[in-house]
Coordinates of C-alpha atoms in Angstrom, one line a residue:
M1 CA -14.5 -10.4 22.1
L2 CA -12.1 -11.0 19.2
G3 CA -10.2 -7.9 20.3
L4 CA -12.9 -5.6 19.2
D5 CA -13.9 -2.4 21.0
A6 CA -17.7 -2.7 21.1
A7 CA -19.9 0.4 20.7
T8 CA -22.0 1.6 23.6
G9 CA -24.9 -0.7 24.3
I10 CA -23.5 -3.6 22.2
S11 CA -22.9 -6.8 24.1
R12 CA -20.7 -9.8 23.4
T13 CA -23.8 -11.7 22.4
N14 CA -24.5 -9.0 19.8
L15 CA -21.0 -9.1 18.4
W16 CA -21.1 -13.0 18.0
A17 CA -24.5 -12.6 16.4
C18 CA -23.0 -10.1 13.9
M19 CA -20.4 -12.7 13.0
G20 CA -23.0 -15.4 12.9
L21 CA -25.0 -13.3 10.4
G22 CA -21.9 -13.1 8.2
L23 CA -21.4 -16.9 8.3
L24 CA -25.0 -17.8 7.8
G25 CA -25.7 -15.1 5.2
T26 CA -22.7 -16.0 3.1
A27 CA -23.5 -19.7 3.3
V28 CA -26.9 -19.3 2.0
I29 CA -25.9 -16.7 -0.6
T30 CA -23.3 -19.2 -1.9
F31 CA -25.5 -22.3 -1.7
L32 CA -28.2 -21.6 -4.2
P33 CA -26.1 -20.5 -7.2
A34 CA -23.6 -23.4 -6.5
A35 CA -26.4 -26.0 -6.2
Q36 CA -28.4 -24.7 -9.1
P37 CA -26.7 -26.7 -11.8
Y38 CA -27.6 -30.0 -10.1
L39 CA -31.1 -28.9 -9.7
L40 CA -31.5 -27.9 -13.3
T41 CA -29.9 -31.1 -14.8
D42 CA -30.6 -33.9 -12.4
A43 CA -33.9 -32.8 -10.8
L44 CA -35.6 -30.8 -13.6
G45 CA -34.0 -32.6 -16.5
L46 CA -32.8 -29.6 -18.5
S47 CA -29.9 -30.0 -21.0
G48 CA -28.3 -28.4 -24.0
D49 CA -29.8 -25.0 -25.1
D50 CA -32.5 -25.2 -22.5
L51 CA -30.0 -25.4 -19.7
G52 CA -28.0 -22.4 -21.0
R53 CA -31.0 -20.3 -21.7
T54 CA -32.6 -21.0 -18.3
T55 CA -29.3 -20.3 -16.5
G56 CA -29.1 -17.0 -18.3
Y57 CA -32.7 -16.0 -17.4
L58 CA -32.1 -16.8 -13.8
Q59 CA -28.8 -14.8 -13.6
V60 CA -30.3 -11.8 -15.4
A61 CA -33.4 -11.9 -13.2
A62 CA -31.3 -12.2 -10.0
E63 CA -29.0 -9.3 -11.0
A64 CA -31.9 -7.0 -12.0
A65 CA -33.6 -7.7 -8.6
L66 CA -30.3 -6.8 -6.8
I67 CA -29.7 -3.6 -8.7
L68 CA -33.3 -2.5 -8.3
S69 CA -33.6 -3.2 -4.6
L70 CA -30.2 -2.6 -2.9
A71 CA -30.4 1.2 -2.5
W72 CA -34.0 0.9 -1.1
Y73 CA -32.9 -1.8 1.5
G74 CA -30.2 0.6 2.7
A75 CA -32.7 3.4 3.2
L76 CA -35.1 0.9 4.9
A77 CA -32.3 -0.1 7.3
D78 CA -31.9 3.5 8.2
R79 CA -35.6 4.0 8.7
I80 CA -36.7 0.9 10.6
G81 CA -33.4 -0.5 11.8
R82 CA -30.9 -3.1 10.6
R83 CA -32.3 -6.2 12.5
P84 CA -35.7 -6.4 10.9
V85 CA -34.2 -6.0 7.4
A86 CA -31.6 -8.7 8.1
V87 CA -34.1 -11.1 9.4
A88 CA -36.5 -10.4 6.5
G89 CA -33.6 -11.1 4.1
L90 CA -33.0 -14.5 5.8
L91 CA -36.7 -15.3 5.6
L92 CA -36.9 -14.4 1.9
C93 CA -33.8 -16.7 1.3
T94 CA -35.6 -19.4 3.3
L95 CA -38.7 -19.1 1.1
G96 CA -36.8 -19.1 -2.1
A97 CA -34.7 -22.2 -1.2
A98 CA -37.6 -24.1 0.1
L99 CA -39.8 -23.6 -3.0
Y100 CA -37.0 -23.6 -5.7
P101 CA -36.9 -27.3 -6.4
F102 CA -40.7 -27.5 -6.6
A103 CA -41.0 -25.0 -9.5
G104 CA -43.1 -26.5 -12.3
N105 CA -41.8 -24.3 -15.1
V106 CA -39.1 -21.8 -16.0
A107 CA -41.4 -18.8 -15.2
V108 CA -41.9 -19.9 -11.6
L109 CA -38.2 -20.7 -11.3
V110 CA -37.3 -17.2 -12.3
A111 CA -39.9 -15.7 -9.9
L112 CA -38.4 -17.8 -7.0
R113 CA -34.8 -16.7 -8.1
V114 CA -36.0 -13.1 -7.7
V115 CA -37.4 -13.8 -4.3
F116 CA -34.0 -15.3 -3.3
A117 CA -32.1 -12.4 -4.8
L118 CA -34.2 -9.9 -2.8
G119 CA -33.2 -11.8 0.3
I120 CA -29.5 -11.7 -0.8
A121 CA -29.8 -7.9 -1.3
A122 CA -31.1 -7.3 2.2
L123 CA -28.3 -9.5 3.7
N124 CA -25.5 -7.8 1.7
V125 CA -26.6 -4.4 2.9
T126 CA -27.2 -5.2 6.5
M127 CA -24.1 -7.4 7.1
S128 CA -21.9 -4.3 6.4
A129 CA -24.0 -1.8 8.2
I130 CA -24.4 -3.9 11.3
T131 CA -20.6 -4.5 11.5
A132 CA -20.0 -0.7 11.3
D133 CA -22.7 -0.1 14.0
Y134 CA -21.4 -2.6 16.5
V135 CA -17.8 -1.4 17.0
R136 CA -16.0 1.9 17.5
D137 CA -14.2 3.4 14.6
R138 CA -10.7 2.4 15.9
A139 CA -11.7 -1.3 15.7
R140 CA -13.7 -1.3 12.5
G141 CA -10.9 -2.7 10.4
R142 CA -10.5 -5.7 12.6
A143 CA -14.3 -6.1 12.7
Y144 CA -14.5 -6.3 9.0
G145 CA -11.5 -8.6 8.9
W146 CA -13.3 -11.0 11.3
L147 CA -16.5 -10.7 9.3
G148 CA -14.5 -11.6 6.2
L149 CA -13.1 -14.7 8.1
F150 CA -16.6 -15.9 9.2
S151 CA -18.0 -15.2 5.8
G152 CA -15.3 -17.3 4.2
I153 CA -16.1 -20.1 6.6
G154 CA -19.7 -19.8 5.6
A155 CA -18.8 -20.1 1.9
V156 CA -16.7 -23.2 2.6
I157 CA -19.5 -24.8 4.5
A158 CA -21.9 -24.1 1.7
V159 CA -19.6 -25.6 -1.0
L160 CA -18.3 -28.6 1.0
V161 CA -21.4 -29.6 2.9
L162 CA -24.7 -27.9 1.9
V163 CA -24.2 -28.1 -1.9
R164 CA -23.5 -31.9 -1.6
L165 CA -26.6 -32.7 0.3
P166 CA -28.7 -33.6 -2.7
N167 CA -25.9 -35.8 -4.1
M168 CA -25.5 -37.5 -0.7
L169 CA -29.2 -38.2 -0.5
E170 CA -29.2 -39.5 -4.1
D171 CA -26.3 -41.9 -3.3
G172 CA -28.5 -43.0 -0.3
G173 CA -31.1 -44.3 -2.7
M174 CA -33.4 -41.2 -3.3
A175 CA -34.5 -40.2 -6.8
P176 CA -32.8 -37.1 -8.1
A177 CA -35.9 -34.9 -7.9
T178 CA -36.7 -36.1 -4.3
A179 CA -33.1 -35.6 -3.3
A180 CA -33.0 -32.1 -4.5
R181 CA -36.2 -31.2 -2.8
V182 CA -35.2 -32.7 0.5
G183 CA -31.7 -31.1 0.3
F184 CA -33.1 -27.7 -0.4
L185 CA -35.7 -28.1 2.4
V186 CA -33.0 -29.0 4.9
V187 CA -31.0 -25.9 4.0
A188 CA -34.1 -23.8 4.2
G189 CA -34.8 -25.1 7.7
L190 CA -31.4 -24.3 8.9
V191 CA -31.6 -20.7 7.6
L192 CA -35.0 -20.4 9.2
L193 CA -33.6 -21.5 12.6
G194 CA -30.7 -19.1 12.1
A195 CA -33.1 -16.2 11.4
L196 CA -35.0 -16.9 14.6
A197 CA -31.8 -17.1 16.6
L198 CA -30.6 -13.9 15.2
R199 CA -33.9 -12.2 15.8
G200 CA -33.2 -12.7 19.5
T201 CA -29.4 -11.9 19.5
L202 CA -28.9 -9.0 17.2
A203 CA -29.2 -5.6 18.9
P204 CA -32.7 -4.2 18.5
G205 CA -31.3 -0.8 17.7
L206 CA -29.9 2.1 19.7
A207 CA -31.6 5.4 20.2
T208 CA -30.3 8.4 18.4
S209 CA -31.5 11.9 17.4
V210 CA -32.2 11.7 13.7
E211 CA -32.4 14.9 11.7
P212 CA -36.0 15.5 10.6
P213 CA -36.8 16.2 7.0
A214 CA -36.9 19.9 6.0
G215 CA -40.3 21.4 7.0
Q216 CA -41.3 18.5 9.2
P217 CA -41.5 18.5 13.0
A218 CA -38.7 16.9 15.2
G219 CA -39.0 13.2 15.5
A220 CA -40.4 12.8 11.9
R221 CA -38.7 10.2 9.8
A222 CA -37.2 10.8 6.4
G223 CA -38.8 9.1 3.5
L224 CA -37.1 6.2 1.7
A225 CA -36.7 8.2 -1.5
R226 CA -34.9 11.0 0.4
L227 CA -32.6 8.6 2.2
V228 CA -31.7 7.0 -1.2
V229 CA -30.9 10.4 -2.6
E230 CA -28.8 11.2 0.4
G231 CA -26.8 7.9 -0.1
V232 CA -26.1 8.9 -3.7
R233 CA -25.2 12.6 -2.7
L234 CA -22.7 11.3 -0.2
A235 CA -20.5 10.4 -3.2
R236 CA -19.5 14.1 -3.3
D237 CA -17.2 13.2 -0.4
P238 CA -13.8 11.9 -1.8
G239 CA -13.6 9.1 0.7
V240 CA -17.2 7.9 0.0
A241 CA -16.5 8.1 -3.8
L242 CA -13.4 6.0 -3.3
S243 CA -15.3 3.4 -1.3
Y244 CA -18.1 3.2 -3.9
A245 CA -15.5 2.8 -6.7
A246 CA -13.7 0.1 -4.7
S247 CA -16.9 -1.8 -4.2
F248 CA -17.7 -1.5 -8.0
V249 CA -14.4 -3.6 -8.7
A250 CA -14.3 -5.8 -5.5
R251 CA -17.7 -7.4 -6.0
A252 CA -16.9 -8.1 -9.7
D253 CA -13.6 -9.7 -8.6
L254 CA -15.5 -12.1 -6.4
A255 CA -17.8 -13.1 -9.2
L256 CA -14.9 -13.7 -11.5
V257 CA -13.2 -16.1 -9.1
A258 CA -16.5 -18.0 -8.7
S259 CA -17.2 -18.3 -12.4
F260 CA -14.6 -17.5 -14.9
L261 CA -11.6 -19.0 -13.1
S262 CA -13.4 -22.3 -12.9
L263 CA -14.5 -22.1 -16.5
W264 CA -11.0 -21.3 -17.7
I265 CA -9.5 -24.3 -15.9
V266 CA -12.2 -26.8 -16.9
D267 CA -12.1 -25.7 -20.5
Y268 CA -8.3 -26.1 -20.7
A269 CA -8.3 -29.4 -18.8
K270 CA -10.8 -30.9 -21.1
A271 CA -9.6 -29.4 -24.4
V272 CA -5.9 -29.5 -24.0
R273 CA -5.2 -32.2 -21.4
G274 CA -8.1 -34.5 -22.5
M275 CA -9.4 -34.9 -19.0
S276 CA -12.9 -36.1 -18.2
A277 CA -15.5 -33.6 -16.8
T278 CA -15.0 -35.1 -13.3
E279 CA -11.2 -34.8 -13.5
A280 CA -11.5 -31.2 -14.8
L281 CA -13.8 -30.2 -12.1
A282 CA -11.6 -31.7 -9.4
K283 CA -8.6 -29.7 -10.8
S284 CA -10.7 -26.6 -10.9
G285 CA -11.9 -27.1 -7.3
A286 CA -8.3 -27.5 -6.1
I287 CA -7.1 -24.2 -7.7
V288 CA -10.1 -22.2 -6.8
G289 CA -9.9 -23.6 -3.3
I290 CA -6.4 -22.0 -3.0
A291 CA -8.0 -18.6 -3.7
Y292 CA -10.7 -19.1 -1.1
M293 CA -8.4 -20.4 1.5
V294 CA -6.2 -17.2 1.1
I295 CA -9.4 -15.2 1.3
V296 CA -10.2 -16.7 4.7
V297 CA -6.7 -16.2 6.0
G298 CA -6.2 -12.8 4.4
A299 CA -9.3 -11.2 5.8
P300 CA -8.0 -10.6 9.4
L301 CA -4.7 -9.4 8.0
F302 CA -6.2 -6.6 6.0
G303 CA -8.6 -5.9 9.0
W304 CA -5.5 -5.4 11.2
L305 CA -3.9 -3.1 8.6
G306 CA -7.2 -1.2 8.4
D307 CA -6.8 -0.1 12.0
R308 CA -3.1 0.9 11.7
M309 CA -3.1 2.8 8.4
R310 CA -5.3 5.6 7.1
R311 CA -8.3 3.9 5.6
Q312 CA -7.9 5.5 2.2
D313 CA -4.3 4.3 2.1
V314 CA -5.1 0.7 2.8
V315 CA -7.9 0.7 0.2
I316 CA -5.4 2.0 -2.4
L317 CA -2.9 -0.6 -1.3
A318 CA -5.5 -3.4 -1.6
Q319 CA -6.6 -2.1 -5.1
A320 CA -3.1 -2.0 -6.4
L321 CA -2.4 -5.5 -5.1
A322 CA -5.6 -6.8 -6.6
G323 CA -5.1 -5.0 -9.9
A324 CA -1.6 -6.5 -10.3
A325 CA -2.8 -9.9 -9.3
Y326 CA -5.6 -10.0 -11.9
L327 CA -3.3 -8.6 -14.6
S328 CA -0.8 -11.3 -13.8
T329 CA -3.2 -13.9 -15.3
L330 CA -2.1 -12.7 -18.7
L331 CA 1.3 -14.3 -18.0
V332 CA -0.4 -17.7 -17.4
S333 CA -0.1 -20.1 -20.3
D334 CA -1.0 -23.3 -18.5
P335 CA -3.8 -22.8 -16.0
L336 CA -3.0 -26.3 -14.5
G337 CA 0.6 -25.5 -13.9
P338 CA 2.2 -24.3 -10.6
G339 CA 2.2 -20.6 -11.8
M340 CA -1.6 -20.6 -11.6
M341 CA -1.4 -21.7 -7.9
L342 CA 0.6 -18.5 -7.2
V343 CA -1.8 -16.3 -9.2
A344 CA -4.8 -17.8 -7.5
A345 CA -3.3 -17.0 -4.2
A346 CA -2.5 -13.5 -5.2
V347 CA -6.0 -13.0 -6.6
G348 CA -7.6 -14.2 -3.4
L349 CA -5.5 -11.9 -1.3
G350 CA -6.1 -8.9 -3.4
E351 CA -9.8 -9.6 -3.7
I352 CA -10.4 -10.0 0.2
G353 CA -8.2 -6.9 0.7
V354 CA -10.5 -4.6 -1.3
I355 CA -13.7 -6.1 0.2
T356 CA -12.4 -5.9 3.7
T357 CA -11.1 -2.3 3.5
A358 CA -13.8 -0.5 1.6
G359 CA -16.4 -0.9 4.4
P360 CA -14.4 0.8 7.2
L361 CA -13.5 3.6 4.9
L362 CA -17.2 4.3 4.1
A363 CA -18.2 3.9 7.8
Q364 CA -15.8 6.7 8.9
Q365 CA -17.0 9.1 6.2
V366 CA -20.8 9.2 6.8
P367 CA -23.1 10.2 9.6
A368 CA -24.8 7.2 11.4
R369 CA -28.3 8.4 10.3
Y370 CA -27.3 7.7 6.6
R371 CA -25.1 4.7 7.2
G372 CA -27.6 2.2 5.9
S373 CA -28.3 4.3 2.8
S374 CA -24.6 4.7 2.0
F375 CA -24.0 1.0 2.3
G376 CA -27.0 0.3 0.1
V377 CA -25.5 2.5 -2.6
Q378 CA -22.1 1.0 -2.0
T379 CA -23.5 -2.5 -2.5
L380 CA -25.4 -1.3 -5.5
C381 CA -22.1 -0.2 -7.1
G382 CA -20.9 -3.7 -6.5
A383 CA -23.8 -5.2 -8.3
I384 CA -23.4 -2.9 -11.2
G385 CA -19.7 -3.9 -11.2
I386 CA -20.6 -7.5 -11.5
F387 CA -23.1 -6.8 -14.3
V388 CA -20.6 -4.7 -16.3
I389 CA -17.3 -6.4 -15.8
S390 CA -18.8 -10.0 -16.0
G391 CA -20.8 -9.1 -19.1
V392 CA -17.9 -7.4 -21.0
G393 CA -15.4 -9.9 -19.6
G394 CA -17.5 -12.9 -20.8
W395 CA -17.6 -11.4 -24.3
L396 CA -13.8 -10.9 -24.2
Y397 CA -13.3 -14.4 -22.9
D398 CA -14.6 -15.8 -26.2
L399 CA -13.3 -13.1 -28.5
W400 CA -9.7 -12.7 -27.0
R401 CA -8.5 -15.2 -24.4
P402 CA -9.6 -16.7 -21.1
A403 CA -7.6 -14.3 -19.0
A404 CA -9.5 -11.3 -20.5
P405 CA -12.1 -11.0 -17.7
F406 CA -9.3 -10.9 -15.1
A407 CA -7.3 -8.4 -17.1
L408 CA -10.3 -6.1 -17.4
A409 CA -10.9 -6.3 -13.6
G410 CA -7.2 -5.7 -13.0
A411 CA -7.2 -2.5 -15.2
C412 CA -10.3 -1.3 -13.4
G413 CA -8.6 -1.9 -10.0
L414 CA -5.6 0.1 -11.0
L415 CA -7.8 2.9 -12.2
V416 CA -9.4 3.0 -8.7
A417 CA -6.0 3.0 -7.1
L418 CA -5.0 5.9 -9.2
F419 CA -8.2 7.7 -8.3
G420 CA -7.5 7.0 -4.6
L421 CA -4.0 8.5 -5.0
A422 CA -5.5 11.7 -6.5
V423 CA -8.0 12.2 -3.6
R424 CA -6.3 10.6 -0.6
R425 CA -5.2 13.9 0.9
R426 CA -8.8 15.2 0.7
V427 CA -10.3 12.4 2.7
T428 CA -11.5 13.7 6.1
P429 CA -13.4 11.4 8.4
V430 CA -16.5 12.7 10.1
P431 CA -16.2 13.1 13.9
E432 CA -16.6 9.7 15.8
A433 CA -19.4 11.2 17.8
V434 CA -21.4 11.5 14.5
Q435 CA -20.3 8.0 13.3
G436 CA -21.0 6.3 16.6
T437 CA -24.8 6.5 16.9
V438 CA -27.2 4.3 15.0
P439 CA -30.8 4.6 14.2
A440 CA -33.4 3.1 16.5
A441 CA -35.0 -0.1 15.2

């Protein structure tokens, strides 16, 4: 299936379910933040300072929930299996999406945003771990490439179809609040159906001999805290450290494209070109769309490279490309000009390169019994990267220039590439016999 060499005990159905998880998970992860402005303005009637403060509260609450839960989800995936954690993540997203438009005040809205964020955290960890589990090491690059492709399709579906549901319903005659509620309920229902389908098609877990904690009998399971600690300790391995560092930058890159690139284009279009808000958003969508299109196309390319080069080398290549692409934004004087189209394409290619290559590198460096824990810590590094680079980048956006957040991300990417060059000869994969087994569900 898709040219992938499946691990022992993994069927075609399991592989398709893995890709389906990437599509569905990314679609729902993309949906709520993208649909949130409509909900806050048209359905809940917020405006001005209230809108800004509420958006800030929701973002901070979501990031805090992610940072506090990601490592624990990774440990839980090692302890009870990937499938129950993935399905639980989808169910939490279902609950959050279904109740979000019914929130009566900001406190309830923040609480539901936390519920949704906890679901996102579970999905982010398990999508990566399941992909590593389901294929042999020699095909993991391609597997992550296909996962990136299906995830990109999920994001496109969310932006072009799901996010527009409330507007479509409102155009059909519904009141804004009713349209928002029905639209969110439809999305929640689709996610619930997907969760039930994946419950029956993801592999339940494969038997393996898990090393018992010190002083405990054979067959005993390690505690969650010990698994989290092991995930952190694995960073002593140069390859794991490089993967963690790459994730710190890669996830922040993704956030910058979704937020600051659009903000830069809209601000310029309105302030300099005198465009209306609708025209500015259309221009922004066209340029950001180029980046996302390259992301979808570039994922299989980097997946292919990941199986033909040493994993650390392809990570370094991707980081260098991403760093150069983000720094090139400093050369853009007119974000509506043709030069920005080329920069957006380069940014998309570099971004998906780093995201696609960091996972296979991590998978080859860690024993299967700690794979979930390691991916939990890796995803935690990404969440911290979003928090730091977006926070500092937003401050620099106002203080210096709109390209500042991208320049910061580019500088961080080049530092990671230099770190990779320093450790590349010390990266030694664990034997595939150790990589290839996964904990029982």
